[in-house]
Short mmCIF file of C-alpha atoms and ligand atoms in Angstrom, two decimals:
data_model
loop_
_atom_site.label_atom_id
_atom_site.label_comp_id
_atom_site.label_asym_id
_atom_site.label_seq_id
_atom_site.Cartn_x
_atom_site.Cartn_y
_atom_site.Cartn_z
CA MET A 1 -25.69 16.71 29.26
CA GLY A 2 -24.81 19.91 30.64
CA TRP A 3 -22.86 23.30 30.52
CA CYS A 4 -19.54 24.13 32.20
CA SER A 5 -17.61 27.42 32.60
CA TRP A 6 -14.15 26.17 31.94
CA ASN A 7 -13.55 26.69 28.39
CA ALA A 8 -15.04 30.14 27.99
CA PHE A 9 -14.13 31.53 31.33
CA ASN A 10 -11.30 29.41 32.87
CA ARG A 11 -10.95 30.79 36.44
CA ASN A 12 -12.17 34.19 35.75
CA PHE A 13 -15.59 33.79 36.83
CA THR A 14 -18.02 35.02 39.21
CA GLU A 15 -21.43 33.70 40.26
CA ASP A 16 -23.30 35.77 38.14
CA ILE A 17 -22.15 33.75 35.18
CA PHE A 18 -23.84 30.85 36.58
CA TYR A 19 -27.00 32.37 37.41
CA ARG A 20 -26.99 33.59 33.93
CA ALA A 21 -26.38 30.19 32.55
CA ALA A 22 -29.10 28.74 34.29
CA ASP A 23 -31.71 31.25 33.13
CA GLU A 24 -30.42 31.38 29.65
CA MET A 25 -30.64 27.54 29.37
CA VAL A 26 -34.35 27.64 30.18
CA THR A 27 -34.97 30.28 27.75
CA ASN A 28 -33.13 29.31 24.78
CA GLY A 29 -34.48 25.56 25.05
CA MET A 30 -31.28 23.57 26.29
CA GLN A 31 -32.96 22.62 29.44
CA ALA A 32 -36.23 21.04 27.67
CA ALA A 33 -33.68 19.69 24.87
CA GLY A 34 -31.89 17.44 28.15
CA TYR A 35 -29.07 19.93 29.28
CA GLU A 36 -29.38 19.23 33.14
CA TYR A 37 -26.09 20.04 34.49
CA ILE A 38 -24.37 23.37 35.38
CA ASN A 39 -20.92 22.72 36.23
CA VAL A 40 -17.97 24.72 38.00
CA ASP A 41 -14.53 23.66 37.45
CA GLY A 42 -11.28 24.65 39.15
CA GLY A 43 -10.65 28.04 41.07
CA TRP A 44 -13.96 28.21 43.25
CA TRP A 45 -12.09 28.02 46.32
CA GLU A 46 -11.03 31.28 48.74
CA GLY A 47 -7.25 31.51 48.03
CA ILE A 48 -7.33 30.91 44.41
CA GLY A 49 -4.10 31.88 42.74
CA THR A 50 -2.36 32.92 46.16
CA GLY A 51 -0.68 29.43 46.46
CA LYS A 52 -2.90 28.16 49.24
CA VAL A 53 -6.60 27.03 49.64
CA VAL A 54 -8.00 28.42 52.42
CA ARG A 55 -9.74 26.17 54.78
CA ASN A 56 -11.48 27.12 58.15
CA SER A 57 -10.61 25.96 61.39
CA SER A 58 -11.98 22.58 61.10
CA GLY A 59 -10.46 21.90 57.95
CA TYR A 60 -13.24 22.62 55.29
CA PRO A 61 -12.54 24.43 52.41
CA THR A 62 -14.12 27.99 51.96
CA TRP A 63 -15.52 29.16 48.61
CA SER A 64 -13.96 32.36 47.51
CA ALA A 65 -16.30 35.35 48.79
CA ALA A 66 -15.37 37.79 45.67
CA LYS A 67 -16.30 35.10 43.20
CA TYR A 68 -19.76 34.22 45.39
CA PRO A 69 -20.88 37.13 46.98
CA ARG A 70 -24.11 35.69 47.76
CA GLY A 71 -22.33 32.06 48.67
CA LEU A 72 -21.97 29.22 46.65
CA PRO A 73 -24.77 27.22 48.57
CA THR A 74 -27.21 29.97 47.38
CA LEU A 75 -26.22 29.46 43.83
CA ILE A 76 -26.57 25.65 44.09
CA GLU A 77 -30.08 26.19 45.30
CA TYR A 78 -30.91 28.55 42.68
CA ILE A 79 -29.57 25.98 40.19
CA HIS A 80 -31.78 23.42 41.66
CA LYS A 81 -34.64 25.71 41.73
CA LYS A 82 -34.39 26.35 38.15
CA GLY A 83 -34.59 22.11 37.59
CA PHE A 84 -30.98 21.83 37.22
CA LYS A 85 -28.20 19.72 38.70
CA TYR A 86 -25.07 21.37 40.12
CA GLY A 87 -21.49 19.86 39.07
CA HIS A 88 -18.79 20.50 41.35
CA TYR A 89 -15.03 20.28 41.26
CA THR A 90 -12.05 19.16 43.45
CA ASN A 91 -8.58 17.76 42.98
CA ALA A 92 -7.50 14.36 44.45
CA GLY A 93 -3.96 15.68 44.80
CA PRO A 94 -2.52 17.90 47.52
CA THR A 95 -2.15 20.87 45.24
CA ALA A 96 -4.40 22.40 42.60
CA CYS A 97 -3.46 22.66 38.89
CA SER A 98 -3.65 26.25 39.64
CA GLY A 99 -0.63 25.55 42.10
CA ASP A 100 -2.95 26.23 45.18
CA GLU A 101 -1.68 23.80 48.13
CA GLY A 102 -4.46 22.27 50.20
CA THR A 103 -6.90 20.39 47.91
CA SER A 104 -8.58 17.38 48.73
CA GLN A 105 -5.68 14.94 49.46
CA GLY A 106 -5.94 13.93 52.99
CA TYR A 107 -9.08 15.94 53.59
CA GLU A 108 -11.41 13.52 51.22
CA ALA A 109 -13.96 12.51 53.71
CA GLN A 110 -14.32 16.03 54.76
CA ASP A 111 -14.73 17.29 51.61
CA VAL A 112 -17.21 14.86 50.28
CA HIS A 113 -19.27 15.35 53.55
CA LEU A 114 -18.97 19.32 52.77
CA PHE A 115 -20.06 19.03 49.23
CA THR A 116 -22.72 16.47 49.62
CA SER A 117 -24.16 19.04 52.24
CA TRP A 118 -24.23 21.76 49.84
CA GLY A 119 -26.41 19.56 47.62
CA ILE A 120 -24.03 18.68 44.67
CA ASP A 121 -24.91 16.30 42.21
CA MET A 122 -21.67 15.60 40.14
CA LEU A 123 -18.27 15.65 41.12
CA LYS A 124 -15.20 15.91 38.87
CA VAL A 125 -12.36 14.66 40.76
CA ASP A 126 -9.24 15.97 39.06
CA ALA A 127 -5.61 14.33 39.15
CA CYS A 128 -3.17 17.44 39.66
CA TYR A 129 -0.12 16.36 41.76
CA THR A 130 -1.30 12.95 42.48
CA PRO A 131 1.11 10.07 42.23
CA VAL A 132 2.20 9.52 38.73
CA PRO A 133 1.32 5.90 37.62
CA PRO A 134 1.52 3.04 38.46
CA ALA A 135 -2.14 2.84 38.00
CA SER A 136 -2.59 0.93 41.17
CA LYS A 137 -1.99 4.39 42.90
CA ASN A 138 -4.77 5.93 40.67
CA LYS A 139 -7.14 3.07 41.44
CA ASP A 140 -6.47 3.35 45.26
CA ILE A 141 -7.31 7.09 44.83
CA ILE A 142 -10.55 6.57 42.90
CA GLN A 143 -11.50 3.56 45.08
CA LEU A 144 -11.39 5.87 48.03
CA TRP A 145 -13.58 8.46 46.34
CA ASN A 146 -15.99 5.91 45.15
CA ARG A 147 -16.41 4.55 48.61
CA LEU A 148 -16.92 8.29 50.26
CA LEU A 149 -19.36 9.05 47.66
CA ASN A 150 -21.48 5.99 47.97
CA GLU A 151 -21.36 6.30 51.75
CA SER A 152 -22.62 9.80 51.45
CA GLY A 153 -26.27 8.69 50.76
CA ARG A 154 -26.43 11.36 48.11
CA LYS A 155 -26.66 10.35 44.42
CA VAL A 156 -23.62 11.99 42.88
CA LEU A 157 -22.28 11.38 39.51
CA PHE A 158 -18.73 10.63 39.97
CA SER A 159 -16.36 11.93 36.87
CA ASN A 160 -12.76 10.62 37.28
CA CYS A 161 -10.62 13.63 35.42
CA ARG A 162 -7.26 11.97 34.34
CA ASN A 163 -6.69 9.60 37.40
CA GLY A 164 -5.21 6.70 35.28
CA CYS A 165 -7.61 5.55 32.66
CA ARG A 166 -5.88 7.81 29.94
CA THR A 167 -4.61 6.34 26.31
CA ASP A 168 -1.68 8.79 26.37
CA ASN A 169 -0.31 8.34 29.84
CA GLY A 170 2.70 6.12 28.52
CA THR A 171 1.10 2.72 29.19
CA THR A 172 -0.79 2.76 25.89
CA SER A 173 -0.37 3.44 22.49
CA LYS A 174 -1.90 6.38 20.80
CA HIS A 175 -3.13 4.85 17.55
CA GLY A 176 -3.59 1.18 18.82
CA PHE A 177 -7.02 -0.19 20.46
CA SER A 178 -5.33 0.38 23.78
CA PRO A 179 -5.35 -2.04 26.67
CA TRP A 180 -7.89 -1.03 29.32
CA ALA A 181 -8.22 -1.60 33.30
CA PRO A 182 -11.68 -2.66 34.16
CA TRP A 183 -11.61 -0.66 37.22
CA CYS A 184 -11.88 2.52 35.44
CA ALA A 185 -15.49 1.83 34.28
CA GLU A 186 -16.41 -0.06 37.68
CA LEU A 187 -15.75 2.36 39.73
CA THR A 188 -16.95 5.92 38.17
CA ASN A 189 -19.59 7.14 35.78
CA MET A 190 -17.34 8.80 33.54
CA TRP A 191 -13.40 8.93 33.05
CA ARG A 192 -11.15 11.16 30.98
CA ASN A 193 -9.30 9.26 28.27
CA SER A 194 -6.99 12.05 27.21
CA GLY A 195 -5.57 15.13 28.44
CA ASP A 196 -7.15 18.28 28.22
CA ILE A 197 -9.04 19.59 25.14
CA LYS A 198 -8.29 22.97 23.52
CA ALA A 199 -10.35 24.89 21.57
CA THR A 200 -8.28 23.84 18.14
CA TRP A 201 -9.18 21.12 15.64
CA ALA A 202 -6.14 19.29 15.98
CA SER A 203 -6.71 19.00 19.85
CA MET A 204 -10.19 17.60 19.35
CA LEU A 205 -8.78 14.90 16.88
CA TYR A 206 -6.36 14.07 19.48
CA ASN A 207 -9.09 13.46 22.18
CA LEU A 208 -11.42 11.87 19.79
CA ASP A 209 -8.58 9.34 18.64
CA SER A 210 -8.47 8.37 22.38
CA LEU A 211 -11.95 6.98 22.06
CA LYS A 212 -10.67 4.69 19.47
CA GLY A 213 -11.47 0.63 20.41
CA ARG A 214 -13.31 2.12 23.44
CA GLY A 215 -16.66 1.70 22.52
CA ALA A 216 -17.34 -1.65 24.09
CA ILE A 217 -16.61 -0.23 27.58
CA GLY A 218 -18.87 2.47 27.74
CA GLY A 219 -22.70 1.97 28.45
CA PRO A 220 -25.29 2.89 31.02
CA GLY A 221 -23.60 4.73 33.95
CA ARG A 222 -20.19 4.53 32.61
CA TRP A 223 -19.06 6.60 29.70
CA ASN A 224 -15.70 7.38 28.01
CA ASP A 225 -15.05 11.29 28.36
CA PRO A 226 -13.16 13.03 25.41
CA ASP A 227 -13.39 16.08 27.59
CA PHE A 228 -15.83 18.78 27.10
CA LEU A 229 -17.18 20.13 23.84
CA GLU A 230 -15.33 23.26 22.13
CA VAL A 231 -18.09 23.85 19.84
CA GLY A 232 -18.28 27.69 19.45
CA VAL A 233 -15.20 28.22 21.10
CA GLY A 234 -11.75 29.39 19.94
CA GLU A 235 -10.79 27.76 16.76
CA PHE A 236 -14.51 26.79 16.60
CA ALA A 237 -15.86 30.35 17.24
CA TYR A 238 -18.52 30.54 14.50
CA ASP A 239 -17.40 33.32 11.78
CA GLY A 240 -20.81 32.57 9.52
CA SER A 241 -19.01 30.65 7.05
CA LYS A 242 -19.94 26.95 5.97
CA ARG A 243 -16.57 25.93 6.94
CA SER A 244 -16.83 27.06 10.09
CA LEU A 245 -20.65 25.97 10.47
CA GLU A 246 -19.35 22.32 9.37
CA MET A 247 -16.51 22.03 11.58
CA ASN A 248 -18.55 22.61 14.67
CA ARG A 249 -20.97 20.21 13.35
CA ALA A 250 -18.66 17.62 12.95
CA HIS A 251 -17.28 18.14 16.23
CA PHE A 252 -20.69 17.70 17.92
CA ALA A 253 -21.53 14.51 15.86
CA LEU A 254 -18.51 12.72 16.91
CA TRP A 255 -19.12 13.65 20.54
CA ALA A 256 -22.81 12.31 19.98
CA VAL A 257 -21.98 9.05 17.89
CA THR A 258 -19.71 8.09 20.70
CA SER A 259 -21.97 8.51 23.57
CA SER A 260 -19.56 10.99 24.84
CA PRO A 261 -20.89 13.32 27.69
CA LEU A 262 -22.46 16.50 25.76
CA ILE A 263 -21.11 19.20 28.28
CA VAL A 264 -20.90 22.28 26.12
CA ALA A 265 -18.79 25.35 26.98
CA PRO A 266 -19.25 28.67 25.20
CA ASP A 267 -20.45 31.70 26.90
CA LEU A 268 -24.34 31.11 26.24
CA ALA A 269 -24.97 34.98 26.29
CA SER A 270 -23.25 35.68 22.96
CA CYS A 271 -23.69 31.95 21.40
CA PRO A 272 -24.99 32.29 17.81
CA ARG A 273 -28.08 31.00 16.82
CA ASP A 274 -26.56 28.42 14.42
CA ILE A 275 -24.25 27.11 17.12
CA LEU A 276 -27.37 26.91 19.29
CA GLU A 277 -29.08 24.76 17.00
CA ILE A 278 -25.96 22.23 17.07
CA PHE A 279 -26.67 21.95 20.60
CA LEU A 280 -30.38 21.41 20.24
CA ASN A 281 -30.50 18.97 17.47
CA GLU A 282 -32.79 16.39 18.51
CA VAL A 283 -31.78 13.45 16.33
CA ALA A 284 -28.08 14.08 17.42
CA ILE A 285 -29.24 14.03 21.21
CA SER A 286 -31.09 10.96 20.63
CA ILE A 287 -28.52 9.16 19.03
CA ASN A 288 -25.94 10.32 22.08
CA GLN A 289 -28.51 9.08 24.49
CA GLN A 290 -29.65 5.65 23.33
CA TYR A 291 -27.36 2.59 23.69
CA ALA A 292 -27.62 -0.84 22.08
CA GLY A 293 -24.53 -2.82 23.08
CA ASN A 294 -21.92 -0.46 22.23
CA ALA A 295 -21.03 3.25 22.89
CA GLY A 296 -20.03 4.09 19.61
CA ASP A 297 -16.42 3.56 17.78
CA ARG A 298 -14.65 3.39 14.76
CA LEU A 299 -16.03 0.95 12.40
CA ILE A 300 -14.35 -2.29 11.75
CA PHE A 301 -15.52 -4.45 8.91
CA ASP A 302 -14.13 -7.94 7.94
CA GLY A 303 -11.02 -7.38 10.58
CA GLU A 304 -10.14 -3.95 8.97
CA VAL A 305 -10.78 -0.35 10.71
CA LEU A 306 -12.55 1.19 7.82
CA GLY A 307 -10.92 4.36 7.15
CA ALA A 308 -7.83 3.63 8.77
CA ASN A 309 -5.74 5.77 6.76
CA ASP A 310 -7.22 8.63 8.87
CA GLU A 311 -7.83 10.82 6.20
CA SER A 312 -11.26 9.34 6.24
CA GLN A 313 -12.66 7.98 9.48
CA ILE A 314 -16.03 6.30 9.94
CA TRP A 315 -17.51 6.24 13.42
CA TYR A 316 -20.69 4.07 13.97
CA LYS A 317 -22.84 3.45 16.73
CA PRO A 318 -25.75 0.87 16.86
CA LEU A 319 -28.91 1.79 18.22
CA PRO A 320 -32.14 -0.27 19.23
CA ASN A 321 -34.55 -1.42 16.75
CA LYS A 322 -32.19 -2.28 13.72
CA THR A 323 -30.99 1.07 13.33
CA ALA A 324 -27.48 2.60 13.12
CA ALA A 325 -25.81 6.25 13.63
CA VAL A 326 -23.05 6.81 11.65
CA VAL A 327 -20.35 9.80 10.79
CA LEU A 328 -18.34 9.62 8.00
CA PHE A 329 -15.64 12.01 8.72
CA ASN A 330 -12.45 13.95 6.85
CA PRO A 331 -10.32 15.25 9.48
CA ALA A 332 -8.09 17.02 7.01
CA SER A 333 -7.51 20.65 7.29
CA ASP A 334 -7.06 21.38 3.74
CA GLY A 335 -6.70 19.30 0.46
CA ALA A 336 -9.41 18.14 -1.71
CA ALA A 337 -12.73 16.49 -0.68
CA VAL A 338 -12.34 12.60 -0.17
CA LYS A 339 -14.69 10.05 -1.01
CA LEU A 340 -16.09 7.90 1.50
CA ASN A 341 -18.08 4.47 1.21
CA VAL A 342 -19.84 2.81 4.05
CA PRO A 343 -21.79 -0.32 2.57
CA TYR A 344 -24.88 -1.28 4.84
CA ARG A 345 -23.64 -4.79 5.43
CA SER A 346 -20.62 -3.23 7.35
CA LEU A 347 -22.92 -1.89 10.05
CA PRO A 348 -24.16 -4.92 12.08
CA ALA A 349 -26.98 -3.30 14.06
CA LEU A 350 -29.19 -3.06 10.74
CA ALA A 351 -29.02 -6.71 9.92
CA ALA A 352 -28.93 -5.69 6.03
CA GLY A 353 -27.55 -8.35 4.09
CA MET A 354 -25.94 -8.62 0.49
CA PRO A 355 -26.14 -5.62 -2.20
CA GLY A 356 -29.77 -4.74 -3.18
CA TRP A 357 -30.77 -3.82 0.38
CA ARG A 358 -32.11 -0.49 0.79
CA CYS A 359 -32.66 1.73 3.97
CA ARG A 360 -33.84 4.92 4.95
CA VAL A 361 -31.17 7.40 5.37
CA LEU A 362 -31.78 10.61 7.53
CA ASP A 363 -29.46 13.40 7.42
CA VAL A 364 -28.98 14.45 10.95
CA TRP A 365 -28.20 18.17 10.21
CA GLY A 366 -29.98 18.67 6.97
CA GLY A 367 -33.34 16.91 8.27
CA ASN A 368 -33.93 15.44 5.06
CA ASN A 369 -34.56 11.43 4.78
CA SER A 370 -34.58 9.15 1.75
CA MET A 371 -34.43 5.69 0.76
CA VAL A 372 -30.81 4.75 -0.11
CA ASP A 373 -29.41 1.64 -2.18
CA ASP A 374 -26.76 -0.45 -0.84
CA GLY A 375 -24.71 2.04 1.34
CA LEU A 376 -23.54 5.65 1.66
CA GLU A 377 -21.20 7.49 -0.71
CA VAL A 378 -20.25 11.06 -0.06
CA PHE A 379 -17.58 13.32 -0.97
CA LEU A 380 -16.26 15.37 2.17
CA GLU A 381 -14.39 18.65 2.21
CA PRO A 382 -11.69 18.90 4.81
CA ARG A 383 -12.90 19.35 8.23
CA SER A 384 -16.63 18.19 7.54
CA ALA A 385 -18.49 15.02 8.43
CA TYR A 386 -21.80 13.44 7.08
CA PHE A 387 -23.89 12.65 10.27
CA VAL A 388 -26.86 9.89 9.44
CA MET A 389 -29.17 8.02 11.34
CA ILE A 390 -29.91 4.67 9.06
CA SER A 391 -33.18 2.53 9.69
CA LEU A 392 -35.95 0.50 8.22
CA CYS A 393 -34.02 -1.65 5.80
CA GLU A 394 -35.38 -3.62 3.25
CA GLY A 395 -33.97 -6.77 1.40
CA PRO A 396 -34.47 -6.91 -2.37
CA SER A 397 -37.82 -8.06 -3.73
CA LEU A 398 -38.00 -11.14 -5.30
CA VAL A 399 -37.82 -11.53 -9.09
CA ILE A 400 -40.24 -14.33 -10.35
C1 GLA B 1 -7.06 20.11 34.57
C2 GLA B 1 -8.19 19.22 34.18
C3 GLA B 1 -9.11 20.23 33.27
C4 GLA B 1 -9.66 21.53 34.37
C5 GLA B 1 -8.31 22.02 34.85
C6 GLA B 1 -8.80 22.78 35.89
O1 GLA B 1 -6.01 20.48 33.73
O2 GLA B 1 -7.94 18.54 33.09
O3 GLA B 1 -10.42 19.85 32.83
O4 GLA B 1 -10.68 20.67 35.25
O5 GLA B 1 -7.56 21.03 35.27
O6 GLA B 1 -7.41 23.45 36.41
#
């Protein structure tokens, strides 16, 4: 969980944004809620946009003096002093996505040495201009970074950005349950399953789709990454309407129920209270952080993907103690409300049997909970979801 500058600021940032984010996250409750990383993304180096990363005479990259007048290590120290971890970014290829030559390819050992000496706690390793698949090349790259990070002696969360492991790289099908290379989960702590998310509903759906069938792969220390949350940004910018609130809640619920990294990315200085309350929802966060054998996935019952027509999706995550989290989801952008059903017996975590069972259903956003018979049935407007935690199921009492 954390915050990253990329979605709101792209490469147009200065260090002030990070100092400010650290301060904001302490005062607005995000730190207490569990958001611990503050991450930079592409564009921190000297030479950004000139076509060449500036490296000093020893070959080490230097930070942009214009962006970091006080120096990058001073910022990292501040982030640490405030009780956060610092996430850094580099690119495994020879040229950055922005076109600057001289990113980490050929400098891997030096760069890991430099970054860890600054005290980084996370490293996102991007894939711009790396060799195109075969996957074996991607694996070699990731194996090298894995070894260097392990040898550094510093505990660094390793985030693989698009080096293999995607569902849409031509080796896997978009709608099927895609094949999987086990090295993806063995060598990094999180890996992107898809291309870059944009701040649109359609892009959110596309990246969500890349999680389908991958819940069994995620687990403690190894997470599917559908990319940053766009909650509060672009098409998700909150306009005060119910529809706008609901679509933001749906996006967050879907990332939470799939154990996806919760890296939020709006400008926190102007983040509306209603959006902040989504970030701070304790039940949503606890659903995201618990693990009971599957990271969360589309629900399969009797061999069928429930809601398989994609107009009504059901995402499910088992939780410890016979508890389950479910997101019933209408991804359509317009049209009438759709009816969705989920019988309890389709949720294995509950161990609830035939009709007649009752369970406690907690509405994550509304906060109210009640005993409900048999299962869930809701009508959902386009771009909305019903996010619940279900527990304490009871079988039917014996009639004598
Ligand atoms: C790639 C990554 C993004 C972001 C940019 C930065 O596109 O996938 O997440 O890091 O590079 O240039």
